[in-house]
PDB file of N, CA and C in Angstrom:
ATOM      1  N   UNK A  29      49.870  67.943  91.734  1.00 48.00           N
ATOM      2  CA  UNK A  29      50.204  69.115  92.546  1.00 48.00           C
ATOM      3  C   UNK A  29      49.546  68.970  93.921  1.00 48.00           C
ATOM      4  N   UNK A  30      50.294  69.156  94.942  1.00 52.00           N
ATOM      5  CA  UNK A  30      49.744  69.015  96.285  1.00 52.00           C
ATOM      6  C   UNK A  30      48.991  70.284  96.674  1.00 52.00           C
ATOM      7  N   UNK A  31      47.944  70.089  97.446  1.00 51.00           N
ATOM      8  CA  UNK A  31      47.182  71.262  97.897  1.00 51.00           C
ATOM      9  C   UNK A  31      47.820  71.805  99.163  1.00 51.00           C
ATOM     10  N   UNK A  32      47.859  73.112  99.246  1.00 55.00           N
ATOM     11  CA  UNK A  32      48.470  73.742 100.410  1.00 55.00           C
ATOM     12  C   UNK A  32      47.412  74.554 101.132  1.00 55.00           C
ATOM     13  N   UNK A  33      47.588  74.756 102.420  1.00 59.00           N
ATOM     14  CA  UNK A  33      46.629  75.572 103.151  1.00 59.00           C
ATOM     15  C   UNK A  33      46.637  77.004 102.624  1.00 59.00           C
ATOM     16  N   UNK A  34      45.556  77.700 102.882  1.00 65.00           N
ATOM     17  CA  UNK A  34      45.439  79.080 102.405  1.00 65.00           C
ATOM     18  C   UNK A  34      46.601  79.918 102.936  1.00 65.00           C
ATOM     19  N   UNK A  35      47.245  80.594 102.032  1.00 69.00           N
ATOM     20  CA  UNK A  35      48.397  81.412 102.383  1.00 69.00           C
ATOM     21  C   UNK A  35      47.940  82.851 102.571  1.00 69.00           C
ATOM     22  N   UNK A  36      48.538  83.536 103.531  1.00 77.00           N
ATOM     23  CA  UNK A  36      48.204  84.938 103.752  1.00 77.00           C
ATOM     24  C   UNK A  36      48.581  85.761 102.539  1.00 77.00           C
ATOM     25  N   UNK A  37      47.727  86.705 102.203  1.00 77.00           N
ATOM     26  CA  UNK A  37      48.023  87.633 101.115  1.00 77.00           C
ATOM     27  C   UNK A  37      48.899  88.747 101.676  1.00 77.00           C
ATOM     28  N   UNK A  38      49.935  89.086 100.965  1.00 81.00           N
ATOM     29  CA  UNK A  38      50.891  90.086 101.430  1.00 81.00           C
ATOM     30  C   UNK A  38      50.541  91.458 100.861  1.00 81.00           C
ATOM     31  N   UNK A  39      49.405  91.982 101.272  1.00 85.00           N
ATOM     32  CA  UNK A  39      48.946  93.265 100.743  1.00 85.00           C
ATOM     33  C   UNK A  39      49.898  94.405 101.086  1.00 85.00           C
ATOM     34  N   UNK A  40      50.505  94.363 102.263  1.00 88.00           N
ATOM     35  CA  UNK A  40      51.404  95.440 102.658  1.00 88.00           C
ATOM     36  C   UNK A  40      52.643  95.494 101.763  1.00 88.00           C
ATOM     37  N   UNK A  41      53.166  94.335 101.354  1.00 89.00           N
ATOM     38  CA  UNK A  41      54.299  94.328 100.436  1.00 89.00           C
ATOM     39  C   UNK A  41      53.893  94.784  99.051  1.00 89.00           C
ATOM     40  N   UNK A  42      52.716  94.355  98.610  1.00 86.00           N
ATOM     41  CA  UNK A  42      52.235  94.797  97.301  1.00 86.00           C
ATOM     42  C   UNK A  42      51.977  96.298  97.302  1.00 86.00           C
ATOM     43  N   UNK A  43      51.465  96.832  98.388  1.00 90.00           N
ATOM     44  CA  UNK A  43      51.255  98.277  98.496  1.00 90.00           C
ATOM     45  C   UNK A  43      52.562  99.039  98.485  1.00 90.00           C
ATOM     46  N   UNK A  44      53.562  98.523  99.183  1.00 93.00           N
ATOM     47  CA  UNK A  44      54.877  99.164  99.180  1.00 93.00           C
ATOM     48  C   UNK A  44      55.493  99.111  97.786  1.00 93.00           C
ATOM     49  N   UNK A  45      55.308  97.993  97.110  1.00 91.00           N
ATOM     50  CA  UNK A  45      55.820  97.865  95.745  1.00 91.00           C
ATOM     51  C   UNK A  45      55.130  98.855  94.805  1.00 91.00           C
ATOM     52  N   UNK A  46      53.843  99.107  95.016  1.00 92.00           N
ATOM     53  CA  UNK A  46      53.120 100.094  94.219  1.00 92.00           C
ATOM     54  C   UNK A  46      53.674 101.493  94.473  1.00 92.00           C
ATOM     55  N   UNK A  47      53.958 101.829  95.716  1.00 93.00           N
ATOM     56  CA  UNK A  47      54.539 103.132  96.029  1.00 93.00           C
ATOM     57  C   UNK A  47      55.926 103.286  95.408  1.00 93.00           C
ATOM     58  N   UNK A  48      56.707 102.222  95.436  1.00 93.00           N
ATOM     59  CA  UNK A  48      58.029 102.274  94.815  1.00 93.00           C
ATOM     60  C   UNK A  48      57.917 102.460  93.303  1.00 93.00           C
ATOM     61  N   UNK A  49      56.946 101.800  92.676  1.00 92.00           N
ATOM     62  CA  UNK A  49      56.777 101.978  91.231  1.00 92.00           C
ATOM     63  C   UNK A  49      56.308 103.390  90.911  1.00 92.00           C
ATOM     64  N   UNK A  50      55.505 103.982  91.774  1.00 91.00           N
ATOM     65  CA  UNK A  50      55.097 105.377  91.585  1.00 91.00           C
ATOM     66  C   UNK A  50      56.312 106.296  91.707  1.00 91.00           C
ATOM     67  N   UNK A  51      57.175 106.014  92.655  1.00 88.00           N
ATOM     68  CA  UNK A  51      58.407 106.777  92.840  1.00 88.00           C
ATOM     69  C   UNK A  51      59.274 106.700  91.570  1.00 88.00           C
ATOM     70  N   UNK A  52      59.391 105.498  91.004  1.00 87.00           N
ATOM     71  CA  UNK A  52      60.160 105.314  89.782  1.00 87.00           C
ATOM     72  C   UNK A  52      59.523 106.089  88.628  1.00 87.00           C
ATOM     73  N   UNK A  53      58.211 106.003  88.516  1.00 85.00           N
ATOM     74  CA  UNK A  53      57.492 106.712  87.459  1.00 85.00           C
ATOM     75  C   UNK A  53      57.690 108.220  87.571  1.00 85.00           C
ATOM     76  N   UNK A  54      57.576 108.754  88.774  1.00 81.00           N
ATOM     77  CA  UNK A  54      57.806 110.186  88.973  1.00 81.00           C
ATOM     78  C   UNK A  54      59.242 110.567  88.621  1.00 81.00           C
ATOM     79  N   UNK A  55      60.171 109.700  88.930  1.00 78.00           N
ATOM     80  CA  UNK A  55      61.560 109.974  88.605  1.00 78.00           C
ATOM     81  C   UNK A  55      61.822 110.033  87.111  1.00 78.00           C
ATOM     82  N   UNK A  56      61.035 109.283  86.337  1.00 79.00           N
ATOM     83  CA  UNK A  56      61.215 109.286  84.892  1.00 79.00           C
ATOM     84  C   UNK A  56      60.555 110.487  84.218  1.00 79.00           C
ATOM     85  N   UNK A  57      59.432 110.918  84.745  1.00 76.00           N
ATOM     86  CA  UNK A  57      58.645 111.930  84.046  1.00 76.00           C
ATOM     87  C   UNK A  57      58.641 113.304  84.700  1.00 76.00           C
ATOM     88  N   UNK A  58      59.263 113.453  85.839  1.00 72.00           N
ATOM     89  CA  UNK A  58      59.313 114.756  86.504  1.00 72.00           C
ATOM     90  C   UNK A  58      60.778 115.143  86.678  1.00 72.00           C
ATOM     91  N   UNK A  59      61.038 116.414  86.585  1.00 67.00           N
ATOM     92  CA  UNK A  59      62.398 116.859  86.853  1.00 67.00           C
ATOM     93  C   UNK A  59      62.434 117.497  88.237  1.00 67.00           C
ATOM     94  N   UNK A  60      63.434 117.158  88.988  1.00 60.00           N
ATOM     95  CA  UNK A  60      63.548 117.654  90.349  1.00 60.00           C
ATOM     96  C   UNK A  60      64.767 118.558  90.443  1.00 60.00           C
ATOM     97  N   UNK A  61      64.583 119.767  90.916  1.00 60.00           N
ATOM     98  CA  UNK A  61      65.751 120.642  91.085  1.00 60.00           C
ATOM     99  C   UNK A  61      66.704 120.035  92.106  1.00 60.00           C
ATOM    100  N   UNK A  62      67.985 120.120  91.880  1.00 60.00           N
ATOM    101  CA  UNK A  62      68.930 119.497  92.814  1.00 60.00           C
ATOM    102  C   UNK A  62      68.927 120.185  94.186  1.00 60.00           C
ATOM    103  N   UNK A  63      68.817 119.368  95.197  1.00 59.00           N
ATOM    104  CA  UNK A  63      68.977 119.804  96.594  1.00 59.00           C
ATOM    105  C   UNK A  63      68.023 120.912  97.037  1.00 59.00           C
ATOM    106  N   UNK A  64      66.755 120.839  96.645  1.00 68.00           N
ATOM    107  CA  UNK A  64      65.781 121.833  97.104  1.00 68.00           C
ATOM    108  C   UNK A  64      64.788 121.186  98.060  1.00 68.00           C
ATOM    109  N   UNK A  65      65.208 120.865  99.214  1.00 70.00           N
ATOM    110  CA  UNK A  65      64.313 120.305 100.214  1.00 70.00           C
ATOM    111  C   UNK A  65      64.383 118.796 100.266  1.00 70.00           C
ATOM    112  N   UNK A  66      63.839 118.255 101.347  1.00 70.00           N
ATOM    113  CA  UNK A  66      63.927 116.814 101.592  1.00 70.00           C
ATOM    114  C   UNK A  66      63.067 116.022 100.614  1.00 70.00           C
ATOM    115  N   UNK A  67      61.926 116.572 100.195  1.00 68.00           N
ATOM    116  CA  UNK A  67      61.029 115.844  99.298  1.00 68.00           C
ATOM    117  C   UNK A  67      61.685 115.615  97.936  1.00 68.00           C
ATOM    118  N   UNK A  68      62.219 116.656  97.345  1.00 70.00           N
ATOM    119  CA  UNK A  68      62.869 116.490  96.047  1.00 70.00           C
ATOM    120  C   UNK A  68      64.194 115.747  96.179  1.00 70.00           C
ATOM    121  N   UNK A  69      64.853 115.878  97.295  1.00 71.00           N
ATOM    122  CA  UNK A  69      66.083 115.129  97.520  1.00 71.00           C
ATOM    123  C   UNK A  69      65.795 113.633  97.553  1.00 71.00           C
ATOM    124  N   UNK A  70      64.704 113.261  98.202  1.00 72.00           N
ATOM    125  CA  UNK A  70      64.319 111.855  98.279  1.00 72.00           C
ATOM    126  C   UNK A  70      63.852 111.335  96.926  1.00 72.00           C
ATOM    127  N   UNK A  71      62.984 112.073  96.234  1.00 71.00           N
ATOM    128  CA  UNK A  71      62.479 111.607  94.950  1.00 71.00           C
ATOM    129  C   UNK A  71      63.557 111.568  93.882  1.00 71.00           C
ATOM    130  N   UNK A  72      64.579 112.369  94.021  1.00 71.00           N
ATOM    131  CA  UNK A  72      65.666 112.363  93.060  1.00 71.00           C
ATOM    132  C   UNK A  72      66.564 111.137  93.154  1.00 71.00           C
ATOM    133  N   UNK A  73      66.377 110.325  94.153  1.00 78.00           N
ATOM    134  CA  UNK A  73      67.169 109.103  94.345  1.00 78.00           C
ATOM    135  C   UNK A  73      66.373 107.893  93.858  1.00 78.00           C
ATOM    136  N   UNK A  74      66.096 107.843  92.570  1.00 79.00           N
ATOM    137  CA  UNK A  74      65.276 106.778  92.001  1.00 79.00           C
ATOM    138  C   UNK A  74      65.890 105.406  92.094  1.00 79.00           C
ATOM    139  N   UNK A  75      67.208 105.327  92.150  1.00 86.00           N
ATOM    140  CA  UNK A  75      67.860 104.018  92.228  1.00 86.00           C
ATOM    141  C   UNK A  75      67.475 103.268  93.506  1.00 86.00           C
ATOM    142  N   UNK A  76      67.162 103.994  94.561  1.00 89.00           N
ATOM    143  CA  UNK A  76      66.725 103.346  95.808  1.00 89.00           C
ATOM    144  C   UNK A  76      65.388 102.631  95.577  1.00 89.00           C
ATOM    145  N   UNK A  77      64.474 103.308  94.863  1.00 91.00           N
ATOM    146  CA  UNK A  77      63.173 102.709  94.574  1.00 91.00           C
ATOM    147  C   UNK A  77      63.318 101.497  93.662  1.00 91.00           C
ATOM    148  N   UNK A  78      64.210 101.568  92.689  1.00 93.00           N
ATOM    149  CA  UNK A  78      64.414 100.447  91.761  1.00 93.00           C
ATOM    150  C   UNK A  78      64.938  99.232  92.525  1.00 93.00           C
ATOM    151  N   UNK A  79      65.915  99.438  93.388  1.00 94.00           N
ATOM    152  CA  UNK A  79      66.473  98.322  94.150  1.00 94.00           C
ATOM    153  C   UNK A  79      65.433  97.717  95.091  1.00 94.00           C
ATOM    154  N   UNK A  80      64.670  98.571  95.764  1.00 94.00           N
ATOM    155  CA  UNK A  80      63.615  98.067  96.645  1.00 94.00           C
ATOM    156  C   UNK A  80      62.551  97.309  95.884  1.00 94.00           C
ATOM    157  N   UNK A  81      62.169  97.810  94.705  1.00 93.00           N
ATOM    158  CA  UNK A  81      61.159  97.144  93.890  1.00 93.00           C
ATOM    159  C   UNK A  81      61.636  95.764  93.457  1.00 93.00           C
ATOM    160  N   UNK A  82      62.887  95.656  93.031  1.00 94.00           N
ATOM    161  CA  UNK A  82      63.420  94.367  92.587  1.00 94.00           C
ATOM    162  C   UNK A  82      63.467  93.372  93.747  1.00 94.00           C
ATOM    163  N   UNK A  83      63.909  93.822  94.904  1.00 95.00           N
ATOM    164  CA  UNK A  83      63.980  92.924  96.062  1.00 95.00           C
ATOM    165  C   UNK A  83      62.593  92.457  96.478  1.00 95.00           C
ATOM    166  N   UNK A  84      61.628  93.378  96.565  1.00 93.00           N
ATOM    167  CA  UNK A  84      60.272  92.988  96.945  1.00 93.00           C
ATOM    168  C   UNK A  84      59.628  92.083  95.905  1.00 93.00           C
ATOM    169  N   UNK A  85      59.875  92.340  94.628  1.00 89.00           N
ATOM    170  CA  UNK A  85      59.312  91.486  93.583  1.00 89.00           C
ATOM    171  C   UNK A  85      59.864  90.071  93.681  1.00 89.00           C
ATOM    172  N   UNK A  86      61.151  89.947  93.939  1.00 90.00           N
ATOM    173  CA  UNK A  86      61.737  88.625  94.107  1.00 90.00           C
ATOM    174  C   UNK A  86      61.158  87.889  95.300  1.00 90.00           C
ATOM    175  N   UNK A  87      60.964  88.607  96.402  1.00 92.00           N
ATOM    176  CA  UNK A  87      60.396  87.969  97.590  1.00 92.00           C
ATOM    177  C   UNK A  87      58.954  87.529  97.334  1.00 92.00           C
ATOM    178  N   UNK A  88      58.155  88.387  96.702  1.00 88.00           N
ATOM    179  CA  UNK A  88      56.751  88.051  96.442  1.00 88.00           C
ATOM    180  C   UNK A  88      56.657  86.866  95.482  1.00 88.00           C
ATOM    181  N   UNK A  89      57.533  86.822  94.482  1.00 85.00           N
ATOM    182  CA  UNK A  89      57.536  85.691  93.546  1.00 85.00           C
ATOM    183  C   UNK A  89      57.898  84.404  94.269  1.00 85.00           C
ATOM    184  N   UNK A  90      58.910  84.451  95.102  1.00 88.00           N
ATOM    185  CA  UNK A  90      59.306  83.258  95.856  1.00 88.00           C
ATOM    186  C   UNK A  90      58.188  82.824  96.786  1.00 88.00           C
ATOM    187  N   UNK A  91      57.534  83.757  97.416  1.00 89.00           N
ATOM    188  CA  UNK A  91      56.441  83.453  98.340  1.00 89.00           C
ATOM    189  C   UNK A  91      55.279  82.800  97.606  1.00 89.00           C
ATOM    190  N   UNK A  92      54.992  83.288  96.408  1.00 84.00           N
ATOM    191  CA  UNK A  92      53.868  82.752  95.646  1.00 84.00           C
ATOM    192  C   UNK A  92      54.144  81.340  95.126  1.00 84.00           C
ATOM    193  N   UNK A  93      55.393  81.037  94.772  1.00 83.00           N
ATOM    194  CA  UNK A  93      55.718  79.751  94.147  1.00 83.00           C
ATOM    195  C   UNK A  93      56.463  78.791  95.063  1.00 83.00           C
ATOM    196  N   UNK A  94      56.511  79.055  96.337  1.00 85.00           N
ATOM    197  CA  UNK A  94      57.358  78.236  97.208  1.00 85.00           C
ATOM    198  C   UNK A  94      56.862  76.807  97.376  1.00 85.00           C
ATOM    199  N   UNK A  95      55.574  76.551  97.236  1.00 85.00           N
ATOM    200  CA  UNK A  95      55.051  75.198  97.413  1.00 85.00           C
ATOM    201  C   UNK A  95      54.918  74.427  96.105  1.00 85.00           C
ATOM    202  N   UNK A  96      55.283  75.031  95.007  1.00 84.00           N
ATOM    203  CA  UNK A  96      55.145  74.359  93.718  1.00 84.00           C
ATOM    204  C   UNK A  96      56.163  73.233  93.587  1.00 84.00           C
ATOM    205  N   UNK A  97      55.764  72.196  92.886  1.00 86.00           N
ATOM    206  CA  UNK A  97      56.637  71.049  92.667  1.00 86.00           C
ATOM    207  C   UNK A  97      57.255  71.162  91.281  1.00 86.00           C
ATOM    208  N   UNK A  98      58.559  71.359  91.232  1.00 86.00           N
ATOM    209  CA  UNK A  98      59.266  71.499  89.965  1.00 86.00           C
ATOM    210  C   UNK A  98      60.213  70.320  89.741  1.00 86.00           C
ATOM    211  N   UNK A  99      59.721  69.132  90.029  1.00 88.00           N
ATOM    212  CA  UNK A  99      60.566  67.957  89.874  1.00 88.00           C
ATOM    213  C   UNK A  99      60.551  67.420  88.450  1.00 88.00           C
ATOM    214  N   UNK A 100      59.601  67.863  87.629  1.00 90.00           N
ATOM    215  CA  UNK A 100      59.562  67.400  86.244  1.00 90.00           C
ATOM    216  C   UNK A 100      59.844  68.565  85.294  1.00 90.00           C
ATOM    217  N   UNK A 101      60.410  68.235  84.160  1.00 91.00           N
ATOM    218  CA  UNK A 101      60.777  69.253  83.175  1.00 91.00           C
ATOM    219  C   UNK A 101      59.570  70.048  82.661  1.00 91.00           C
ATOM    220  N   UNK A 102      58.412  69.438  82.402  1.00 90.00           N
ATOM    221  CA  UNK A 102      57.261  70.231  81.941  1.00 90.00           C
ATOM    222  C   UNK A 102      56.811  71.283  82.952  1.00 90.00           C
ATOM    223  N   UNK A 103      56.918  70.986  84.230  1.00 89.00           N
ATOM    224  CA  UNK A 103      56.551  71.971  85.255  1.00 89.00           C
ATOM    225  C   UNK A 103      57.502  73.169  85.231  1.00 89.00           C
ATOM    226  N   UNK A 104      58.783  72.899  85.038  1.00 89.00           N
ATOM    227  CA  UNK A 104      59.758  73.982  84.963  1.00 89.00           C
ATOM    228  C   UNK A 104      59.498  74.839  83.739  1.00 89.00           C
ATOM    229  N   UNK A 105      59.241  74.215  82.579  1.00 92.00           N
ATOM    230  CA  UNK A 105      58.948  74.975  81.363  1.00 92.00           C
ATOM    231  C   UNK A 105      57.666  75.788  81.511  1.00 92.00           C
ATOM    232  N   UNK A 106      56.675  75.229  82.167  1.00 90.00           N
ATOM    233  CA  UNK A 106      55.416  75.949  82.390  1.00 90.00           C
ATOM    234  C   UNK A 106      55.647  77.177  83.278  1.00 90.00           C
ATOM    235  N   UNK A 107      56.480  77.030  84.293  1.00 87.00           N
ATOM    236  CA  UNK A 107      56.811  78.159  85.157  1.00 87.00           C
ATOM    237  C   UNK A 107      57.469  79.280  84.350  1.00 87.00           C
ATOM    238  N   UNK A 108      58.508  78.929  83.569  1.00 89.00           N
ATOM    239  CA  UNK A 108      59.208  79.956  82.793  1.00 89.00           C
ATOM    240  C   UNK A 108      58.305  80.580  81.726  1.00 89.00           C
ATOM    241  N   UNK A 109      57.439  79.794  81.124  1.00 91.00           N
ATOM    242  CA  UNK A 109      56.513  80.342  80.123  1.00 91.00           C
ATOM    243  C   UNK A 109      55.589  81.366  80.769  1.00 91.00           C
ATOM    244  N   UNK A 110      55.089  81.078  81.964  1.00 87.00           N
ATOM    245  CA  UNK A 110      54.219  82.041  82.663  1.00 87.00           C
ATOM    246  C   UNK A 110      54.988  83.297  83.047  1.00 87.00           C
ATOM    247  N   UNK A 111      56.182  83.155  83.579  1.00 85.00           N
ATOM    248  CA  UNK A 111      56.963  84.321  84.020  1.00 85.00           C
ATOM    249  C   UNK A 111      57.360  85.195  82.835  1.00 85.00           C
ATOM    250  N   UNK A 112      57.956  84.591  81.821  1.00 89.00           N
ATOM    251  CA  UNK A 112      58.381  85.389  80.669  1.00 89.00           C
ATOM    252  C   UNK A 112      57.189  85.911  79.882  1.00 89.00           C
ATOM    253  N   UNK A 113      56.107  85.144  79.844  1.00 87.00           N
ATOM    254  CA  UNK A 113      54.907  85.614  79.144  1.00 87.00           C
ATOM    255  C   UNK A 113      54.332  86.859  79.785  1.00 87.00           C
ATOM    256  N   UNK A 114      54.296  86.891  81.091  1.00 84.00           N
ATOM    257  CA  UNK A 114      53.738  88.074  81.753  1.00 84.00           C
ATOM    258  C   UNK A 114      54.659  89.279  81.608  1.00 84.00           C
ATOM    259  N   UNK A 115      55.953  89.065  81.611  1.00 88.00           N
ATOM    260  CA  UNK A 115      56.901  90.175  81.462  1.00 88.00           C
ATOM    261  C   UNK A 115      56.898  90.693  80.023  1.00 88.00           C
ATOM    262  N   UNK A 116      56.978  89.786  79.060  1.00 91.00           N
ATOM    263  CA  UNK A 116      57.072  90.206  77.665  1.00 91.00           C
ATOM    264  C   UNK A 116      55.784  90.846  77.157  1.00 91.00           C
ATOM    265  N   UNK A 117      54.635  90.427  77.665  1.00 90.00           N
ATOM    266  CA  UNK A 117      53.376  91.038  77.229  1.00 90.00           C
ATOM    267  C   UNK A 117      53.364  92.533  77.561  1.00 90.00           C
ATOM    268  N   UNK A 118      53.733  92.881  78.760  1.00 89.00           N
ATOM    269  CA  UNK A 118      53.793  94.291  79.144  1.00 89.00           C
ATOM    270  C   UNK A 118      54.875  95.043  78.403  1.00 89.00           C
ATOM    271  N   UNK A 119      56.012  94.386  78.191  1.00 89.00           N
ATOM    272  CA  UNK A 119      57.108  95.023  77.482  1.00 89.00           C
ATOM    273  C   UNK A 119      56.690  95.394  76.055  1.00 89.00           C
ATOM    274  N   UNK A 120      56.125  94.434  75.331  1.00 90.00           N
ATOM    275  CA  UNK A 120      55.741  94.710  73.942  1.00 90.00           C
ATOM    276  C   UNK A 120      54.575  95.681  73.855  1.00 90.00           C
ATOM    277  N   UNK A 121      53.677  95.656  74.829  1.00 91.00           N
ATOM    278  CA  UNK A 121      52.575  96.623  74.834  1.00 91.00           C
ATOM    279  C   UNK A 121      53.106  98.049  74.944  1.00 91.00           C
ATOM    280  N   UNK A 122      53.969  98.303  75.904  1.00 88.00           N
ATOM    281  CA  UNK A 122      54.484  99.654  76.096  1.00 88.00           C
ATOM    282  C   UNK A 122      55.485 100.056  75.004  1.00 88.00           C
ATOM    283  N   UNK A 123      56.182  99.099  74.418  1.00 87.00           N
ATOM    284  CA  UNK A 123      57.065  99.408  73.299  1.00 87.00           C
ATOM    285  C   UNK A 123      56.237  99.844  72.097  1.00 87.00           C
ATOM    286  N   UNK A 124      55.131  99.129  71.821  1.00 88.00           N
ATOM    287  CA  UNK A 124      54.248  99.513  70.718  1.00 88.00           C
ATOM    288  C   UNK A 124      53.597 100.869  70.995  1.00 88.00           C
ATOM    289  N   UNK A 125      53.242 101.118  72.232  1.00 87.00           N
ATOM    290  CA  UNK A 125      52.658 102.415  72.598  1.00 87.00           C
ATOM    291  C   UNK A 125      53.658 103.543  72.364  1.00 87.00           C
ATOM    292  N   UNK A 126      54.894 103.335  72.772  1.00 85.00           N
ATOM    293  CA  UNK A 126      55.917 104.355  72.580  1.00 85.00           C
ATOM    294  C   UNK A 126      56.186 104.594  71.097  1.00 85.00           C
ATOM    295  N   UNK A 127      56.178 103.539  70.301  1.00 84.00           N
ATOM    296  CA  UNK A 127      56.377 103.708  68.868  1.00 84.00           C
ATOM    297  C   UNK A 127      55.202 104.449  68.251  1.00 84.00           C
ATOM    298  N   UNK A 128      53.983 104.150  68.695  1.00 86.00           N
ATOM    299  CA  UNK A 128      52.804 104.818  68.149  1.00 86.00           C
ATOM    300  C   UNK A 128      52.792 106.297  68.496  1.00 86.00           C
ATOM    301  N   UNK A 129      53.304 106.651  69.635  1.00 84.00           N
ATOM    302  CA  UNK A 129      53.348 108.057  70.047  1.00 84.00           C
ATOM    303  C   UNK A 129      54.615 108.759  69.555  1.00 84.00           C
ATOM    304  N   UNK A 130      55.461 108.043  68.838  1.00 79.00           N
ATOM    305  CA  UNK A 130      56.676 108.646  68.302  1.00 79.00           C
ATOM    306  C   UNK A 130      57.746 108.898  69.341  1.00 79.00           C
ATOM    307  N   UNK A 131      57.719 108.163  70.450  1.00 71.00           N
ATOM    308  CA  UNK A 131      58.697 108.370  71.512  1.00 71.00           C
ATOM    309  C   UNK A 131      59.956 107.538  71.326  1.00 71.00           C
ATOM    310  N   UNK A 132      59.932 106.616  70.378  1.00 68.00           N
ATOM    311  CA  UNK A 132      61.118 105.822  70.098  1.00 68.00           C
ATOM    312  C   UNK A 132      61.048 105.340  68.655  1.00 68.00           C
ATOM    313  N   UNK A 133      62.161 104.852  68.154  1.00 63.00           N
ATOM    314  CA  UNK A 133      62.177 104.315  66.812  1.00 63.00           C
ATOM    315  C   UNK A 133      62.397 102.814  66.884  1.00 63.00           C
ATOM    316  N   UNK A 134      62.078 102.145  65.828  1.00 62.00           N
ATOM    317  CA  UNK A 134      62.215 100.697  65.794  1.00 62.00           C
ATOM    318  C   UNK A 134      63.681 100.328  65.632  1.00 62.00           C
ATOM    319  N   UNK A 135      64.260  99.769  66.665  1.00 59.00           N
ATOM    320  CA  UNK A 135      65.655  99.347  66.636  1.00 59.00           C
ATOM    321  C   UNK A 135      65.692  97.896  67.046  1.00 59.00           C
ATOM    322  N   UNK A 136      66.171  97.064  66.153  1.00 52.00           N
ATOM    323  CA  UNK A 136      66.241  95.623  66.465  1.00 52.00           C
ATOM    324  C   UNK A 136      67.653  95.170  66.649  1.00 52.00           C
TER     325      UNK A 136
END
């Protein structure tokens, strides 16, 4: 693996992504009366936050892995194992939490 110069940390994008995830969270757990002011009108449009979060996540992932060398098959498998491992760990954690709290049933 080649060494690359220190890359700037994109704190502003990560902060924006955190705000978008908060927006999504509020959209799931809060009910907003329809058309009662600009604040609730904005928060009621959760799909905007989801799209922005996905775009920023893709950009941050590309930025983080842009210098990696994926010319060999083991490197590609290692990349996918890390990506899917980080996603599935959170997924199964929150699925188990929801089952423990009785918020969902086991459906396979």
